[in-house]
mmCIF file of C-alpha atoms and ligand atoms in Angstrom:
data_model
loop_
_atom_site.group_PDB
_atom_site.id
_atom_site.type_symbol
_atom_site.label_atom_id
_atom_site.label_comp_id
_atom_site.label_asym_id
_atom_site.label_seq_id
_atom_site.Cartn_x
_atom_site.Cartn_y
_atom_site.Cartn_z
ATOM 1 C CA MET A 25 38.229 95.540 117.799
ATOM 2 C CA SER A 26 39.393 93.511 114.695
ATOM 3 C CA GLU A 27 40.208 95.087 111.623
ATOM 4 C CA LEU A 28 40.488 94.102 108.127
ATOM 5 C CA ARG A 29 43.656 95.065 106.461
ATOM 6 C CA GLN A 30 44.560 94.576 102.647
ATOM 7 C CA ASP A 31 48.142 93.721 101.568
ATOM 8 C CA PRO A 32 49.187 96.207 98.805
ATOM 9 C CA PHE A 33 51.157 93.498 96.996
ATOM 10 C CA THR A 34 48.835 90.662 96.687
ATOM 11 C CA ASP A 35 45.385 92.586 97.496
ATOM 12 C CA ARG A 36 44.809 89.730 100.194
ATOM 13 C CA TRP A 37 42.778 90.521 103.276
ATOM 14 C CA VAL A 38 44.016 89.779 106.463
ATOM 15 C CA ILE A 39 41.990 89.799 109.571
ATOM 16 C CA ILE A 40 43.788 91.468 112.640
ATOM 17 C CA ALA A 41 41.856 89.979 115.565
ATOM 18 C CA GLU A 42 43.516 90.655 118.670
ATOM 19 C CA ASN A 43 40.575 89.696 120.869
ATOM 20 C CA ARG A 44 41.133 86.101 119.839
ATOM 21 C CA VAL A 45 44.447 86.076 122.007
ATOM 22 C CA ASP A 46 44.104 87.555 125.492
ATOM 23 C CA ARG A 47 47.897 87.981 125.857
ATOM 24 C CA PRO A 48 50.847 87.493 123.525
ATOM 25 C CA GLN A 49 52.491 84.958 125.724
ATOM 26 C CA GLU A 50 49.285 82.777 125.456
ATOM 27 C CA PHE A 51 50.141 82.709 121.629
ATOM 28 C CA MET A 52 51.493 78.942 121.790
ATOM 29 C CA PRO A 53 50.247 75.601 121.080
ATOM 30 C CA ARG A 54 47.830 74.339 123.651
ATOM 31 C CA PRO A 55 46.118 70.986 124.020
ATOM 32 C CA ALA A 56 42.346 71.234 122.942
ATOM 33 C CA GLN A 57 40.159 71.662 125.837
ATOM 34 C CA ARG A 58 39.117 68.406 127.216
ATOM 35 C CA ALA A 59 37.353 68.400 130.445
ATOM 36 C CA ALA A 60 33.464 67.680 129.717
ATOM 37 C CA LEU A 61 32.790 69.765 132.799
ATOM 38 C CA THR A 62 33.882 73.091 131.523
ATOM 39 C CA CYS A 63 33.201 72.491 127.851
ATOM 40 C CA PRO A 64 30.804 75.205 126.602
ATOM 41 C CA PHE A 65 29.376 72.814 123.830
ATOM 42 C CA CYS A 66 28.166 69.961 126.021
ATOM 43 C CA ARG A 67 24.614 69.661 126.891
ATOM 44 C CA GLY A 68 23.668 71.264 130.033
ATOM 45 C CA ASN A 69 26.306 74.096 129.560
ATOM 46 C CA GLU A 70 24.314 75.948 126.901
ATOM 47 C CA ALA A 71 24.386 79.309 129.287
ATOM 48 C CA GLU A 72 28.217 79.110 128.623
ATOM 49 C CA THR A 73 28.006 80.323 124.813
ATOM 50 C CA PRO A 74 26.525 83.568 123.382
ATOM 51 C CA GLU A 75 22.771 83.489 122.824
ATOM 52 C CA GLU A 76 22.022 80.772 120.099
ATOM 53 C CA VAL A 77 21.284 81.410 116.537
ATOM 54 C CA ALA A 78 19.463 78.124 115.711
ATOM 55 C CA ARG A 79 19.002 74.693 117.189
ATOM 56 C CA TYR A 80 18.207 71.206 115.370
ATOM 57 C CA GLY A 81 16.795 68.145 116.834
ATOM 58 C CA ALA A 82 14.962 64.880 115.673
ATOM 59 C CA PRO A 83 11.625 65.463 114.260
ATOM 60 C CA GLY A 84 9.231 66.021 117.407
ATOM 61 C CA ALA A 85 11.840 65.936 119.986
ATOM 62 C CA ALA A 86 11.575 68.583 122.705
ATOM 63 C CA PRO A 87 13.781 71.542 122.040
ATOM 64 C CA ALA A 88 16.002 70.409 125.302
ATOM 65 C CA ASP A 89 16.953 67.213 123.314
ATOM 66 C CA TRP A 90 18.777 69.067 120.683
ATOM 67 C CA GLN A 91 21.396 67.468 118.486
ATOM 68 C CA VAL A 92 22.976 70.358 116.828
ATOM 69 C CA ARG A 93 23.386 74.102 117.766
ATOM 70 C CA VAL A 94 24.461 77.253 115.993
ATOM 71 C CA VAL A 95 25.881 79.986 118.293
ATOM 72 C CA PRO A 96 27.941 83.084 117.616
ATOM 73 C CA ASN A 97 31.909 82.671 118.227
ATOM 74 C CA LYS A 98 32.669 83.838 121.728
ATOM 75 C CA PHE A 99 35.816 85.253 120.348
ATOM 76 C CA PRO A 100 34.804 86.259 116.973
ATOM 77 C CA ALA A 101 37.391 87.185 114.051
ATOM 78 C CA VAL A 102 34.778 89.298 112.452
ATOM 79 C CA ARG A 103 31.590 90.684 114.112
ATOM 80 C CA PRO A 104 28.143 91.913 112.540
ATOM 81 C CA ALA A 105 28.244 95.406 111.274
ATOM 82 C CA ALA A 106 25.206 96.425 113.668
ATOM 83 C CA GLU A 107 27.611 95.492 116.610
ATOM 84 C CA ILE A 108 30.437 98.078 115.687
ATOM 85 C CA GLU A 109 30.149 101.465 116.532
ATOM 86 C CA LYS A 110 29.589 103.733 113.569
ATOM 87 C CA ALA A 111 32.440 105.962 114.262
ATOM 88 C CA ALA A 112 34.684 102.764 113.221
ATOM 89 C CA PHE A 113 33.468 102.994 109.881
ATOM 90 C CA GLN A 114 34.426 106.454 109.391
ATOM 91 C CA THR A 115 38.222 105.269 110.060
ATOM 92 C CA ALA A 116 37.978 102.889 107.194
ATOM 93 C CA GLY A 117 40.213 103.863 104.214
ATOM 94 C CA PRO A 118 43.780 103.774 103.135
ATOM 95 C CA LEU A 119 46.123 101.206 105.063
ATOM 96 C CA TYR A 120 48.647 103.923 105.656
ATOM 97 C CA PRO A 121 47.242 107.029 106.785
ATOM 98 C CA THR A 122 50.201 109.229 105.388
ATOM 99 C CA GLY A 123 50.637 107.054 102.359
ATOM 100 C CA THR A 124 49.480 107.605 98.834
ATOM 101 C CA SER A 125 46.454 105.760 97.610
ATOM 102 C CA GLY A 126 46.642 102.219 96.053
ATOM 103 C CA LEU A 127 48.856 100.890 99.095
ATOM 104 C CA GLY A 128 45.896 98.746 100.338
ATOM 105 C CA ARG A 129 42.921 99.518 102.668
ATOM 106 C CA ARG A 130 41.739 99.041 106.201
ATOM 107 C CA GLN A 131 38.135 99.069 107.473
ATOM 108 C CA PRO A 132 36.530 97.273 110.675
ATOM 109 C CA ALA A 133 36.352 93.700 110.446
ATOM 110 C CA SER A 134 32.504 93.132 109.967
ATOM 111 C CA GLY A 135 30.809 89.974 109.050
ATOM 112 C CA VAL A 136 29.814 86.928 110.707
ATOM 113 C CA HIS A 137 31.652 84.242 112.604
ATOM 114 C CA GLU A 138 29.374 81.582 113.958
ATOM 115 C CA VAL A 139 29.937 77.842 115.377
ATOM 116 C CA ILE A 140 27.810 74.806 114.428
ATOM 117 C CA VAL A 141 28.141 72.376 117.557
ATOM 118 C CA GLU A 142 27.444 69.113 116.003
ATOM 119 C CA SER A 143 26.533 66.983 119.051
ATOM 120 C CA PRO A 144 25.334 67.608 122.363
ATOM 121 C CA ASP A 145 27.910 64.807 123.645
ATOM 122 C CA HIS A 146 31.684 65.309 124.252
ATOM 123 C CA VAL A 147 32.916 63.635 121.209
ATOM 124 C CA ALA A 148 35.856 64.962 119.055
ATOM 125 C CA ARG A 149 35.432 63.654 115.629
ATOM 126 C CA PHE A 150 32.924 63.906 112.948
ATOM 127 C CA SER A 151 33.283 60.050 112.486
ATOM 128 C CA GLU A 152 31.878 59.580 115.950
ATOM 129 C CA LEU A 153 28.574 61.290 115.100
ATOM 130 C CA SER A 154 25.208 59.595 114.500
ATOM 131 C CA ASP A 155 23.508 59.898 110.930
ATOM 132 C CA LEU A 156 21.022 62.384 112.366
ATOM 133 C CA GLN A 157 23.497 64.519 113.638
ATOM 134 C CA ILE A 158 25.742 64.607 110.401
ATOM 135 C CA GLU A 159 22.820 65.308 108.503
ATOM 136 C CA LEU A 160 21.467 68.064 110.731
ATOM 137 C CA SER A 161 24.976 69.587 110.902
ATOM 138 C CA PHE A 162 24.920 69.630 106.938
ATOM 139 C CA ALA A 163 21.440 71.224 107.161
ATOM 140 C CA ALA A 164 22.667 73.868 109.694
ATOM 141 C CA TYR A 165 25.522 74.810 107.117
ATOM 142 C CA ARG A 166 23.002 75.234 104.404
ATOM 143 C CA ASP A 167 20.690 77.296 106.486
ATOM 144 C CA ARG A 168 22.991 79.584 107.780
ATOM 145 C CA LEU A 169 24.750 80.136 104.373
ATOM 146 C CA PHE A 170 21.313 80.659 103.135
ATOM 147 C CA ALA A 171 20.533 83.371 105.643
ATOM 148 C CA LEU A 172 23.573 85.271 104.620
ATOM 149 C CA GLN A 173 21.766 86.386 101.467
ATOM 150 C CA ARG A 174 19.893 88.941 103.403
ATOM 151 C CA GLU A 175 22.941 90.734 104.519
ATOM 152 C CA PRO A 176 23.769 92.951 101.462
ATOM 153 C CA GLN A 177 27.173 93.911 102.822
ATOM 154 C CA LEU A 178 28.702 90.486 102.912
ATOM 155 C CA THR A 179 29.976 88.830 99.819
ATOM 156 C CA TYR A 180 31.831 85.664 100.691
ATOM 157 C CA ALA A 181 31.389 82.931 103.044
ATOM 158 C CA LEU A 182 33.358 79.731 103.981
ATOM 159 C CA VAL A 183 32.143 76.763 106.347
ATOM 160 C CA PHE A 184 35.064 74.954 107.565
ATOM 161 C CA LYS A 185 35.984 72.300 110.087
ATOM 162 C CA ASN A 186 39.369 72.007 112.140
ATOM 163 C CA THR A 187 39.551 68.637 113.822
ATOM 164 C CA GLY A 188 42.482 68.296 116.166
ATOM 165 C CA VAL A 189 44.994 70.625 117.617
ATOM 166 C CA ASP A 190 47.235 70.244 114.275
ATOM 167 C CA ALA A 191 44.564 71.330 112.458
ATOM 168 C CA GLY A 192 43.703 74.499 114.352
ATOM 169 C CA ALA A 193 40.990 73.243 116.693
ATOM 170 C CA SER A 194 41.202 74.862 119.961
ATOM 171 C CA LEU A 195 38.119 73.046 121.514
ATOM 172 C CA GLU A 196 37.932 69.371 121.105
ATOM 173 C CA HIS A 197 34.093 69.131 121.136
ATOM 174 C CA VAL A 198 33.005 68.357 117.607
ATOM 175 C CA HIS A 199 32.007 71.465 115.764
ATOM 176 C CA SER A 200 32.653 73.536 112.526
ATOM 177 C CA GLN A 201 32.531 77.334 111.825
ATOM 178 C CA LEU A 202 31.264 79.803 109.159
ATOM 179 C CA ILE A 203 32.944 82.941 108.555
ATOM 180 C CA ALA A 204 31.416 85.360 106.043
ATOM 181 C CA LEU A 205 33.185 88.673 104.908
ATOM 182 C CA PRO A 206 32.430 91.781 103.156
ATOM 183 C CA GLN A 207 35.350 91.099 100.887
ATOM 184 C CA THR A 208 35.662 88.346 98.408
ATOM 185 C CA PRO A 209 39.234 86.886 98.675
ATOM 186 C CA PRO A 210 41.519 87.452 95.702
ATOM 187 C CA GLU A 211 42.176 83.651 95.178
ATOM 188 C CA VAL A 212 38.170 83.334 94.867
ATOM 189 C CA GLN A 213 38.242 86.418 92.458
ATOM 190 C CA TYR A 214 41.370 84.727 90.477
ATOM 191 C CA GLU A 215 38.908 81.552 90.118
ATOM 192 C CA LEU A 216 35.983 83.581 88.878
ATOM 193 C CA THR A 217 38.098 84.958 86.354
ATOM 194 C CA LYS A 218 39.775 82.032 85.180
ATOM 195 C CA ALA A 219 36.478 79.892 85.090
ATOM 196 C CA GLY A 220 34.697 82.689 83.312
ATOM 197 C CA GLU A 221 37.310 82.670 80.436
ATOM 198 C CA HIS A 222 37.117 78.914 80.389
ATOM 199 C CA LEU A 223 33.407 78.933 80.144
ATOM 200 C CA ALA A 224 33.505 81.703 77.458
ATOM 201 C CA LEU A 225 36.045 79.921 75.373
ATOM 202 C CA HIS A 226 34.710 76.361 75.715
ATOM 203 C CA GLY A 227 30.932 76.663 76.727
ATOM 204 C CA ASN A 228 31.457 74.298 79.543
ATOM 205 C CA PRO A 229 31.811 75.113 83.324
ATOM 206 C CA LEU A 230 35.581 74.547 84.382
ATOM 207 C CA MET A 231 34.457 72.297 87.113
ATOM 208 C CA ALA A 232 32.349 70.098 84.587
ATOM 209 C CA ASP A 233 35.366 69.491 82.301
ATOM 210 C CA VAL A 234 37.777 68.943 85.132
ATOM 211 C CA LEU A 235 35.399 66.276 86.487
ATOM 212 C CA ALA A 236 34.963 64.669 83.290
ATOM 213 C CA ALA A 237 38.887 64.526 82.635
ATOM 214 C CA GLU A 238 39.438 63.131 86.242
ATOM 215 C CA VAL A 239 36.414 60.303 85.268
ATOM 216 C CA ALA A 240 38.102 59.573 81.991
ATOM 217 C CA ASP A 241 41.469 59.106 83.722
ATOM 218 C CA GLY A 242 40.003 56.973 86.482
ATOM 219 C CA ARG A 243 43.290 56.645 88.533
ATOM 220 C CA ARG A 244 42.471 59.247 91.021
ATOM 221 C CA ILE A 245 38.835 58.185 91.786
ATOM 222 C CA LEU A 246 37.799 57.075 95.294
ATOM 223 C CA ILE A 247 33.816 56.759 95.107
ATOM 224 C CA ALA A 248 31.347 57.356 92.384
ATOM 225 C CA THR A 249 27.650 57.386 92.995
ATOM 226 C CA ASP A 250 24.820 58.625 90.879
ATOM 227 C CA ALA A 251 25.273 62.035 92.127
ATOM 228 C CA PHE A 252 28.948 62.447 93.265
ATOM 229 C CA THR A 253 32.405 61.856 92.207
ATOM 230 C CA VAL A 254 34.953 61.692 95.176
ATOM 231 C CA TYR A 255 38.710 61.583 94.186
ATOM 232 C CA CYS A 256 42.135 63.129 94.998
ATOM 233 C CA PRO A 257 42.581 66.022 92.479
ATOM 234 C CA ALA A 258 45.602 65.802 89.948
ATOM 235 C CA ALA A 259 47.337 68.934 91.205
ATOM 236 C CA SER A 260 46.571 68.287 94.703
ATOM 237 C CA ARG A 261 48.449 70.842 97.131
ATOM 238 C CA LEU A 262 48.339 68.449 100.333
ATOM 239 C CA PRO A 263 48.961 64.796 100.671
ATOM 240 C CA PHE A 264 45.655 62.732 100.566
ATOM 241 C CA GLU A 265 43.839 65.954 99.608
ATOM 242 C CA THR A 266 40.274 64.734 98.502
ATOM 243 C CA TRP A 267 37.449 66.473 96.857
ATOM 244 C CA ILE A 268 33.647 65.554 96.910
ATOM 245 C CA VAL A 269 32.186 67.006 93.692
ATOM 246 C CA PRO A 270 28.481 66.892 92.291
ATOM 247 C CA ARG A 271 28.332 65.214 88.946
ATOM 248 C CA ARG A 272 26.211 67.954 87.943
ATOM 249 C CA PRO A 273 28.080 71.070 88.800
ATOM 250 C CA ALA A 274 26.072 73.734 90.748
ATOM 251 C CA PRO A 275 27.254 77.015 92.110
ATOM 252 C CA ARG A 276 26.035 77.219 95.636
ATOM 253 C CA PHE A 277 25.812 74.501 98.262
ATOM 254 C CA GLU A 278 23.065 76.458 99.896
ATOM 255 C CA LEU A 279 20.861 76.175 96.958
ATOM 256 C CA GLU A 280 21.598 72.425 96.476
ATOM 257 C CA ALA A 281 18.515 69.864 96.873
ATOM 258 C CA PRO A 282 18.092 68.536 100.325
ATOM 259 C CA GLU A 283 18.838 64.815 99.293
ATOM 260 C CA MET A 284 22.002 66.158 97.680
ATOM 261 C CA ILE A 285 23.135 67.813 100.902
ATOM 262 C CA VAL A 286 22.411 64.466 103.050
ATOM 263 C CA GLU A 287 24.331 62.460 100.590
ATOM 264 C CA ALA A 288 27.104 64.920 100.728
ATOM 265 C CA ALA A 289 27.269 64.711 104.472
ATOM 266 C CA HIS A 290 27.553 60.915 104.312
ATOM 267 C CA LEU A 291 30.301 61.099 101.750
ATOM 268 C CA VAL A 292 32.408 63.417 104.086
ATOM 269 C CA ARG A 293 32.086 60.956 107.059
ATOM 270 C CA ASP A 294 33.148 58.201 104.509
ATOM 271 C CA VAL A 295 36.058 59.923 103.629
ATOM 272 C CA VAL A 296 37.285 61.077 107.281
ATOM 273 C CA VAL A 297 36.854 57.295 108.382
ATOM 274 C CA ARG A 298 39.167 56.529 105.335
ATOM 275 C CA PHE A 299 41.843 59.138 106.607
ATOM 276 C CA GLU A 300 41.416 57.653 110.270
ATOM 277 C CA GLU A 301 41.501 54.203 109.263
ATOM 278 C CA ARG A 302 44.332 54.101 106.722
ATOM 279 C CA LEU A 303 46.635 57.064 108.026
ATOM 280 C CA THR A 304 46.899 56.684 111.807
ATOM 281 C CA ARG A 305 43.605 59.164 112.853
ATOM 282 C CA PRO A 306 45.487 62.441 111.570
ATOM 283 C CA ALA A 307 44.040 65.906 112.429
ATOM 284 C CA HIS A 308 42.095 67.086 109.452
ATOM 285 C CA ASN A 309 40.156 69.925 107.911
ATOM 286 C CA PHE A 310 37.482 70.253 105.691
ATOM 287 C CA TRP A 311 35.756 73.160 103.924
ATOM 288 C CA ILE A 312 32.948 73.803 101.477
ATOM 289 C CA HIS A 313 34.287 75.680 98.371
ATOM 290 C CA SER A 314 31.310 77.543 96.798
ATOM 291 C CA ALA A 315 30.289 80.638 94.662
ATOM 292 C CA PRO A 316 30.379 83.820 96.408
ATOM 293 C CA ILE A 317 27.050 84.874 98.146
ATOM 294 C CA GLY A 318 24.299 85.661 95.545
ATOM 295 C CA ASP A 319 26.992 84.851 92.645
ATOM 296 C CA GLU A 320 24.683 83.698 89.669
ATOM 297 C CA SER A 321 27.387 83.744 87.145
ATOM 298 C CA GLY A 322 27.753 79.889 86.840
ATOM 299 C CA ARG A 323 31.553 79.992 86.861
ATOM 300 C CA ILE A 324 32.371 78.698 90.493
ATOM 301 C CA HIS A 325 30.633 75.425 91.327
ATOM 302 C CA TRP A 326 30.692 74.156 94.954
ATOM 303 C CA ARG A 327 32.433 71.357 96.296
ATOM 304 C CA ILE A 328 33.772 69.976 99.605
ATOM 305 C CA GLU A 329 37.664 69.627 99.853
ATOM 306 C CA LEU A 330 39.315 67.462 102.842
ATOM 307 C CA ALA A 331 42.665 67.191 103.796
ATOM 308 C CA PRO A 332 44.763 65.226 106.728
ATOM 309 C CA ARG A 333 47.182 67.521 108.261
ATOM 310 C CA LEU A 334 50.395 65.337 107.614
ATOM 311 C CA ALA A 335 52.783 68.063 106.147
ATOM 312 C CA THR A 336 53.031 71.382 107.627
ATOM 313 C CA MET A 337 53.173 74.557 105.773
ATOM 314 C CA ALA A 338 56.924 75.576 105.861
ATOM 315 C CA GLY A 339 58.898 78.534 104.689
ATOM 316 C CA PHE A 340 58.829 77.672 100.715
ATOM 317 C CA GLU A 341 54.979 77.470 101.205
ATOM 318 C CA PHE A 342 54.501 80.777 102.830
ATOM 319 C CA GLY A 343 57.302 82.408 100.708
ATOM 320 C CA SER A 344 56.026 81.329 97.393
ATOM 321 C CA GLY A 345 52.644 80.196 97.769
ATOM 322 C CA CYS A 346 53.449 76.903 96.063
ATOM 323 C CA PHE A 347 53.117 73.730 97.843
ATOM 324 C CA ILE A 348 55.326 70.524 97.971
ATOM 325 C CA ASN A 349 53.237 67.546 98.053
ATOM 326 C CA PRO A 350 55.323 64.496 99.219
ATOM 327 C CA ILE A 351 52.570 62.008 98.080
ATOM 328 C CA ALA A 352 51.443 61.681 94.444
ATOM 329 C CA PRO A 353 47.671 61.956 94.269
ATOM 330 C CA GLU A 354 47.490 58.821 92.290
ATOM 331 C CA VAL A 355 49.445 56.995 95.116
ATOM 332 C CA ALA A 356 47.038 58.831 97.794
ATOM 333 C CA ALA A 357 43.894 57.604 95.854
ATOM 334 C CA LYS A 358 45.340 54.084 95.748
ATOM 335 C CA HIS A 359 45.725 54.057 99.519
ATOM 336 C CA LEU A 360 42.257 55.480 100.172
ATOM 337 C CA GLN A 361 40.509 53.228 97.540
HETATM 338 ZN ZN1 ZN B 30 32.024 69.162 125.162
#
């Protein structure tokens, strides 16, 4: 069974999820699963996944003619509280049974871990999807995030995509994931505090002021539409890191207007295509940074962050939490413009 354990030094939560690796010797890089015959995400293999949560298709299409499916992860890092034996929650408590309090905590890893399968065909990349498939994928992200509001024990959720083995994908077939937790990560708590202080001091959301400063500077802007600004942030951690930010900051992605979500989907594909055409098709990730579930405080505002995987996290990054970025964001933006 998976367990959430809290680090006593940083308050960071770690998911110990032994079920995701059958045996320790399997824990080595593997090529992403390829053969369409055995792919659980291809049309015709629907029975290979856990029972579906939702499916999406063209208006009026037969259910069998699906374009996007949402299924529970077969090897979940966290599982719904209802599926966890009640006795397990009684073991929740201090990290060290013999230690004093204040040395971290442990609890069963309850939560939600879902997979959004973004095409019935065996394609690997978001850039290969049709307009309908990217729009339905983003509608699925919104619907699943929205549905989590009914789960009072969950406080934080992240939708993320790993494309390519180097970006963490273990299955090649194009998909994204959603993980929701009963704990808000300390990095997010920190941003809530920092952005709250900014709001109190200046009367403007932090995201609005940062966006205005990026637009005024102008050197790192890739795309400007009526509704969105796309840019490489001045203090990017990763080379070619790119953010897609609504011009009118809004706290939560799942509450955004449908036409905004459609435009965001197209902008993500636009940026992914730039990564692929100008950077030799690197593995990449994107994730939706959004306010915690139910947060109405107007401190954190949603945005989509993307990054190609060109630099690996190494000793310095793990040891210090600081990143060494070998490409200035101004140079990155010029390359992607
Ligand atoms: Zn497949």
